[in-house]
Coordinates of C-alpha atoms in Angstrom, one line a residue:
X16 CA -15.2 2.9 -19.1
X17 CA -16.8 5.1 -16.6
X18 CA -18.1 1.7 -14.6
X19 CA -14.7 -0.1 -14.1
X20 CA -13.2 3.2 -12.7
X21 CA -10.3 2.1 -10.4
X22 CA -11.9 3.4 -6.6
X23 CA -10.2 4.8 -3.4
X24 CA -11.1 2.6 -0.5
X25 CA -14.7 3.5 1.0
X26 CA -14.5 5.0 4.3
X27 CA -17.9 5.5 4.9
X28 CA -20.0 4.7 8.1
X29 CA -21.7 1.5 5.6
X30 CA -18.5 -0.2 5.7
X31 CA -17.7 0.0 9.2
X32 CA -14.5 2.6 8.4
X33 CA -12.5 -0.8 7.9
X34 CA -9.8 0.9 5.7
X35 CA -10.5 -1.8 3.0
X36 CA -10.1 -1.6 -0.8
X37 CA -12.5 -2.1 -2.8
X38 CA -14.3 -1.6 -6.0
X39 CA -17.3 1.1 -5.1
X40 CA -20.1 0.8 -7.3
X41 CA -23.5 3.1 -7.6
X42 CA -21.6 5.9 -5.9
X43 CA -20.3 8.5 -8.1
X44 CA -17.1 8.6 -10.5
X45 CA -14.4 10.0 -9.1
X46 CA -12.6 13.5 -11.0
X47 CA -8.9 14.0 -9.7
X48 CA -8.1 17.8 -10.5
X49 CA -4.5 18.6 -10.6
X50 CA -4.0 22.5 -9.8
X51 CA -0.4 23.3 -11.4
X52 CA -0.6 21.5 -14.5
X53 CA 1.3 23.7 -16.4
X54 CA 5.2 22.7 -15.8
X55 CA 7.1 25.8 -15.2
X56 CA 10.0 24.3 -16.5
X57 CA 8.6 23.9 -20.1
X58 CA 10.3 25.0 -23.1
X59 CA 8.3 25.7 -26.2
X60 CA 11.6 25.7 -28.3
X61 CA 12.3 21.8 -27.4
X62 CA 12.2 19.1 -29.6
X63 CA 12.0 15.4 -28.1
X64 CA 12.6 12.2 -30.0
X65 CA 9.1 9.8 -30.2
X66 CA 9.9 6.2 -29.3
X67 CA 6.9 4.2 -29.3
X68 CA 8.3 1.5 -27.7
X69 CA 8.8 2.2 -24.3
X70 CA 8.0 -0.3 -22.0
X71 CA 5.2 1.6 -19.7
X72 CA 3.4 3.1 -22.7
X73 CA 4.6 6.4 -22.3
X74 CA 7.8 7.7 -23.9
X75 CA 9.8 9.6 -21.6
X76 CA 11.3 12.1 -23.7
X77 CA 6.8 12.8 -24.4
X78 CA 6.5 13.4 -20.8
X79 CA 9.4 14.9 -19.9
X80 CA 8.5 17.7 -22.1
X81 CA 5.8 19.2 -20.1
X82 CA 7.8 18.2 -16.3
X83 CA 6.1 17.2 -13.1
X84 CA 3.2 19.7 -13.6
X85 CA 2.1 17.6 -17.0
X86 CA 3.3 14.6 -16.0
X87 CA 1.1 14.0 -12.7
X88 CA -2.0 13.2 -14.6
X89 CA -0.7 10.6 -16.9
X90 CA -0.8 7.8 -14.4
X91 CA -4.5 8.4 -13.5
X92 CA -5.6 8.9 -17.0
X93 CA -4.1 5.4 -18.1
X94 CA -5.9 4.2 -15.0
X95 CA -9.4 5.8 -16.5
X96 CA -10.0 8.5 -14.0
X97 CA -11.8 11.5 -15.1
X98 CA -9.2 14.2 -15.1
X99 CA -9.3 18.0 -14.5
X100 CA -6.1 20.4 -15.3
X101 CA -5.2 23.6 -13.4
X102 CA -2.9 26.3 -14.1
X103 CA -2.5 29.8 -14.8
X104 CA -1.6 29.2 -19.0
X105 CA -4.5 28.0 -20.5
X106 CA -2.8 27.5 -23.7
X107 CA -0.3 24.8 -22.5
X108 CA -3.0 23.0 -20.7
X109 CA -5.0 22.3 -23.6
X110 CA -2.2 21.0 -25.3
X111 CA -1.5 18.6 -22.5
X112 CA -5.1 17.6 -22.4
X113 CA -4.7 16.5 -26.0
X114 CA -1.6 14.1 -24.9
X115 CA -4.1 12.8 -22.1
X116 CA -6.9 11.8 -24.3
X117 CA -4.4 9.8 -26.2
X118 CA -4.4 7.4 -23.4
X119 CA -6.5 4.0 -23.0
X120 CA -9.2 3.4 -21.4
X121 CA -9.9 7.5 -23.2
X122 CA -10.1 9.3 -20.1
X123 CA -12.8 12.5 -19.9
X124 CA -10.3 15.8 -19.7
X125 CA -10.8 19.0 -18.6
X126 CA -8.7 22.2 -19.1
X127 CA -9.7 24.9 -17.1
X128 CA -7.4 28.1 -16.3
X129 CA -6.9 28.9 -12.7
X130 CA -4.6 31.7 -11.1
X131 CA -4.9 30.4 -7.4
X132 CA -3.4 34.0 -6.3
X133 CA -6.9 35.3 -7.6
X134 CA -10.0 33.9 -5.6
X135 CA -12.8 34.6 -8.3
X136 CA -10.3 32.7 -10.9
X137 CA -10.7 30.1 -7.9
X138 CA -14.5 30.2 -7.5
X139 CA -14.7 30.4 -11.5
X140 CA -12.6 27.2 -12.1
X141 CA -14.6 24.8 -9.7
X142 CA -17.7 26.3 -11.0
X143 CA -16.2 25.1 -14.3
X144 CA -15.8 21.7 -13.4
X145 CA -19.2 22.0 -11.6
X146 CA -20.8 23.0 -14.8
X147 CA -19.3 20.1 -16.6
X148 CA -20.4 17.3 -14.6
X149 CA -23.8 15.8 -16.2
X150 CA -22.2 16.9 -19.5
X151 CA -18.5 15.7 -20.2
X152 CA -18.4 14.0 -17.1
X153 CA -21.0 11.6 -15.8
X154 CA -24.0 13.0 -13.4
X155 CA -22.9 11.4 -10.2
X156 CA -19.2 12.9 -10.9
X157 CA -17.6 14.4 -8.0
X158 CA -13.5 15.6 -7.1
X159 CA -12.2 12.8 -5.5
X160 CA -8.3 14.0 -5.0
X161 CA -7.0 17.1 -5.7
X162 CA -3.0 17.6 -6.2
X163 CA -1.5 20.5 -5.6
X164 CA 1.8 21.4 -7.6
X165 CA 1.4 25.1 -7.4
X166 CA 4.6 26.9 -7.2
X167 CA 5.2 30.7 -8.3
X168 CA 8.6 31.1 -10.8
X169 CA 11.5 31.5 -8.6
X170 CA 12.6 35.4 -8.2
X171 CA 14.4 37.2 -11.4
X172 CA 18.0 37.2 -9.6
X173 CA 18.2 33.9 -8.7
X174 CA 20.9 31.7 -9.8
X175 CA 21.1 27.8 -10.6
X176 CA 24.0 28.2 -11.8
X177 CA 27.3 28.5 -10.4
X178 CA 26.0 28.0 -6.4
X179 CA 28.6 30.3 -5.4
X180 CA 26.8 33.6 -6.4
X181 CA 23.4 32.9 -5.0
X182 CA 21.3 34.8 -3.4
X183 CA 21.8 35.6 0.1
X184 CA 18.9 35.9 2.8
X185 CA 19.6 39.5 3.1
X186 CA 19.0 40.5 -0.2
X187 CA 16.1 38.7 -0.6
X188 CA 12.6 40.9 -2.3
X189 CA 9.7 41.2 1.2
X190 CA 7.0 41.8 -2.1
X191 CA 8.4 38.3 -4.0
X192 CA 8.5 36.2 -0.5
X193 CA 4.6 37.7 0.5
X194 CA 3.9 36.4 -3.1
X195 CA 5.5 32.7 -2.6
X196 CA 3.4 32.9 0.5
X197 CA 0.3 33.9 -0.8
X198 CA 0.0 31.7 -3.8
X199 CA 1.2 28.3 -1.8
X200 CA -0.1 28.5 1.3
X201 CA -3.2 31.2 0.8
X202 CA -3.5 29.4 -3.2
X203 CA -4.6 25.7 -1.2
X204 CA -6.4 27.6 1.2
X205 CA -8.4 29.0 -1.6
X206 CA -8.9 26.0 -3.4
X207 CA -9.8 24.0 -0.4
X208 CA -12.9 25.6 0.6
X209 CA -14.8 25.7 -2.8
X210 CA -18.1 23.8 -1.8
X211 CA -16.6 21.0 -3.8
X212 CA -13.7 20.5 -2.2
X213 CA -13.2 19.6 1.4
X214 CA -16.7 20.7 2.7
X215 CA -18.2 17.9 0.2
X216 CA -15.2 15.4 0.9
X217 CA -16.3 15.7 4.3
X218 CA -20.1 15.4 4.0
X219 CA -18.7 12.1 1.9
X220 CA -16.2 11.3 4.5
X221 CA -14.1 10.9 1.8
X222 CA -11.0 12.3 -0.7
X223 CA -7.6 13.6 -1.0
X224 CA -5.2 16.0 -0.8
X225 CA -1.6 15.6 -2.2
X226 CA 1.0 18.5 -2.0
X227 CA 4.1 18.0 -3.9
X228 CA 7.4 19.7 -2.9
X229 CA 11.1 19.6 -3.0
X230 CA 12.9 18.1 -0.4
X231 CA 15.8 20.7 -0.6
X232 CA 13.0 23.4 0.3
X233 CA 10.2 21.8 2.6
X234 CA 12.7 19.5 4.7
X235 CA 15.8 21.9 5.2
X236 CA 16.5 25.8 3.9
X237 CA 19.4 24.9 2.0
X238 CA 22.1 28.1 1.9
X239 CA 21.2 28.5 -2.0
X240 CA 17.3 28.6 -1.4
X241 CA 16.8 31.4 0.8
X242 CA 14.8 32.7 -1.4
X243 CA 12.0 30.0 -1.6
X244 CA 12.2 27.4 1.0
X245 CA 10.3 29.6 3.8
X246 CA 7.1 29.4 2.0
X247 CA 7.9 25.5 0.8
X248 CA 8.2 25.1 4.2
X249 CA 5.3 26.7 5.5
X250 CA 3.1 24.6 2.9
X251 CA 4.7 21.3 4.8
X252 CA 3.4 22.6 7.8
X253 CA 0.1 23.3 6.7
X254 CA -0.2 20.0 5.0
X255 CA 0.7 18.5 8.5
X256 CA -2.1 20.2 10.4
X257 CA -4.3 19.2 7.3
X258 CA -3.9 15.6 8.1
X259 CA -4.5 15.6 11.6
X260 CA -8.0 17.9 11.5
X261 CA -8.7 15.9 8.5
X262 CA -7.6 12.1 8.8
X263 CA -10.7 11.3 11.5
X264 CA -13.0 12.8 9.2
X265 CA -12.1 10.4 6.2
X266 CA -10.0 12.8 4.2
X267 CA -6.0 11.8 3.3
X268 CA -3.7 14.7 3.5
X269 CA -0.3 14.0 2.6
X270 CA 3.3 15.9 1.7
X271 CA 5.4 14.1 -1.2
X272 CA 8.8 15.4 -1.1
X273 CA 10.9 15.1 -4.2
X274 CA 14.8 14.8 -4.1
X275 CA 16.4 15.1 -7.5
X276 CA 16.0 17.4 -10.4
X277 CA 13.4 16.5 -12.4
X278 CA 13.3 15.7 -16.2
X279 CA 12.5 18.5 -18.2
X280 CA 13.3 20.2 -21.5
X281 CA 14.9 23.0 -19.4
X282 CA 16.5 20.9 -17.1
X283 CA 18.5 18.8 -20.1
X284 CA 20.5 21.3 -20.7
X285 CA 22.0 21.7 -16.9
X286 CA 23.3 17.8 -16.6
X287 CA 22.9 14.2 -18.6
X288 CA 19.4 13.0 -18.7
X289 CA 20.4 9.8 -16.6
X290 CA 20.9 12.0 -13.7
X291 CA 17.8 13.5 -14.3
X292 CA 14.4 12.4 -12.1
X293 CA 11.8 10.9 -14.5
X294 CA 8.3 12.9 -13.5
X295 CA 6.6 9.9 -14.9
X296 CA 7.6 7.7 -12.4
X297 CA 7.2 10.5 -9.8
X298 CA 3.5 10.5 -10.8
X299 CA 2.8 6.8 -9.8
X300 CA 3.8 7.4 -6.6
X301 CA 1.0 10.5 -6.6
X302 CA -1.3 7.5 -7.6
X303 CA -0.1 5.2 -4.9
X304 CA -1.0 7.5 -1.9
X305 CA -4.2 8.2 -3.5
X306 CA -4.7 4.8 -3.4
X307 CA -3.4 3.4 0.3
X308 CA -5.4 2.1 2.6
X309 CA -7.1 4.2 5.2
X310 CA -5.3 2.2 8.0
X311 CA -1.8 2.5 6.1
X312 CA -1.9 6.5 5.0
X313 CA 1.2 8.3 4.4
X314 CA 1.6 11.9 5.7
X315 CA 4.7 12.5 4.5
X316 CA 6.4 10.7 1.8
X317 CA 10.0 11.2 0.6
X318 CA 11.4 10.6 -3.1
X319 CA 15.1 10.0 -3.9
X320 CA 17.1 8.8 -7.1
X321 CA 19.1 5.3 -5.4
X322 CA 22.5 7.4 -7.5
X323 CA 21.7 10.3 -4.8
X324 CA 21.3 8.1 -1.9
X325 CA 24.7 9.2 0.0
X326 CA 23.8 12.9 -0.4
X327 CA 20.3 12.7 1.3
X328 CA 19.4 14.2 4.3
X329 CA 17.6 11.9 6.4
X330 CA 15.9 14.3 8.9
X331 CA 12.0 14.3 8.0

């Protein structure tokens, strides 16, 4: 398995930086580490129906159970990528791992907890993963693409429901908005310079970064999200100057924003599951980027259910 590992394309100096796929060989495994694995959105009360014959090998209510945060890592593990999982709750993350070693080719998975607000929890995590290459993963192992789902829970008196009585700009808590700021934008700050991150990517002129995001948040502060878009925002922006200091130097930076509410147990109970976004499919477009073509990279990528399509807001 770990020999036929699907590659990125090689954008090394041997191959003349001509953007092209194709299979690398005698150069290391690739690990993608997804750093908010833990869907916030969970529900540990929910039961979801098994149907073992859905057509992509993955039954969406399965999925759907652990949201985008689970979800992101299913399309690499079928693929055979070594896989590492972030997030604060250590507990759900091993139960996720279990779903991802269900898949074929058996993917190697890693669990390892990580409160990105914290940067010894940082440091501790990628030493994790450090220490486990040579042993669960093979020797010439090394972090490949990194996604970056991290979000903080939304503030205690906000309010999906009802739109009316939301939470005006005024009222909103200094101490909660420092703390959306600090664990997106100061959280991939931290996580970007372990010594395994984007110093080695760009001793390898090589890897990825992919940021995942709402539309309603990073593209436009909509009147109800007051609350949260600045810092959604503000992780847009960062991911923008990421690309361009990063792009020449072989690494992929690149925002996916998300329209739609996603498919979760939680989410079920607000509107019919056919209205709902299926974080499956949301996830092969995460393995898509990572695997464009140096001379065709996205920097900004935008997700929409075709039922929404009258309601989006075009501006980018």
């Amino acid at each position: 398995m770990a020999d036929t590992l699907p590659a990125k394309n090689d954008i090394s100096k041997d191959n003349n930086n001509d953007g092209r796929r194709h299979q690398r060989t005698g150069t290391g495994k690739p690990i993608i580490v997804v750093v908010g694995a833990g869907s916030k959105h969970i529900n540990n009360n929910a039961t979801t129906e098994n149907n073992s014959d859905n057509s992509n090998g993955n039954d969406d209510d399965d999925v759907a159970r652990w949201g985008l945060g689970g979800a992101l890592a299913v399309p690499f593990a079928e693929e055979g990528y070594n896989i590492v999982l972030m997030g604060r709750r250590k507990e759900v993350l091993d139960e996720e791992e279990e779903d991802e070693q269900q898949q074929q080719p058996q993917p190697k998975v890693l669990s390892v907890r990580c409160d990105v607000t914290d940067d010894n929890s940082v440091e501790q995590a990628f030493q994790e993963v450090s220490n486990n290459v040579g042993t669960l993963f093979p020797p010439d192992s090394y972090i490949d693409l990194i996604i970056f789902n991290v979000a903080p829970p939304y503030p205690s008196n906000f309010k999906f429901e009802g739109w009316g009585d939301v939470l005006q700009p005024h009222q909103i808590d200094t101490d909660n908005m420092t703390f959306q700021f600090d664990t997106q934008i100061n959280g991939l700050i931290r996580v970007c310079k372990q010594a395994t991150m984007v110093p080695a990517m760009i001793e390898r002129k090589r890897g990825c970064i992919l940021l995942s995001g709402e539309s309603c948040c990073n593209l436009h502060g909509g009147f109800e999200f007051g609350a949260v878009a600045p810092a959604r925002a503000a992780l847009r922006s960062l991911a923008q100057s990421m690309f361009q200091a990063y792009g020449p130097l072989g690494i992929h930076v690149c925002n996916i924003n998300i329209g739609g509410i996603i498919d979760s147990p939680k989410t079920r109970t607000w509107m019919d599951k056919q209205k709902l976004t299926n974080p499956y499919e949301i996830a092969r477009q995460f393995l898509n980027a990572y695997q464009q073509p140096s001379t065709v990279w996205s920097y900004e990528i935008m997700l929409s259910p075709g039922f929404a399509a009258r309601t989006v807001d075009m501006r980018m």
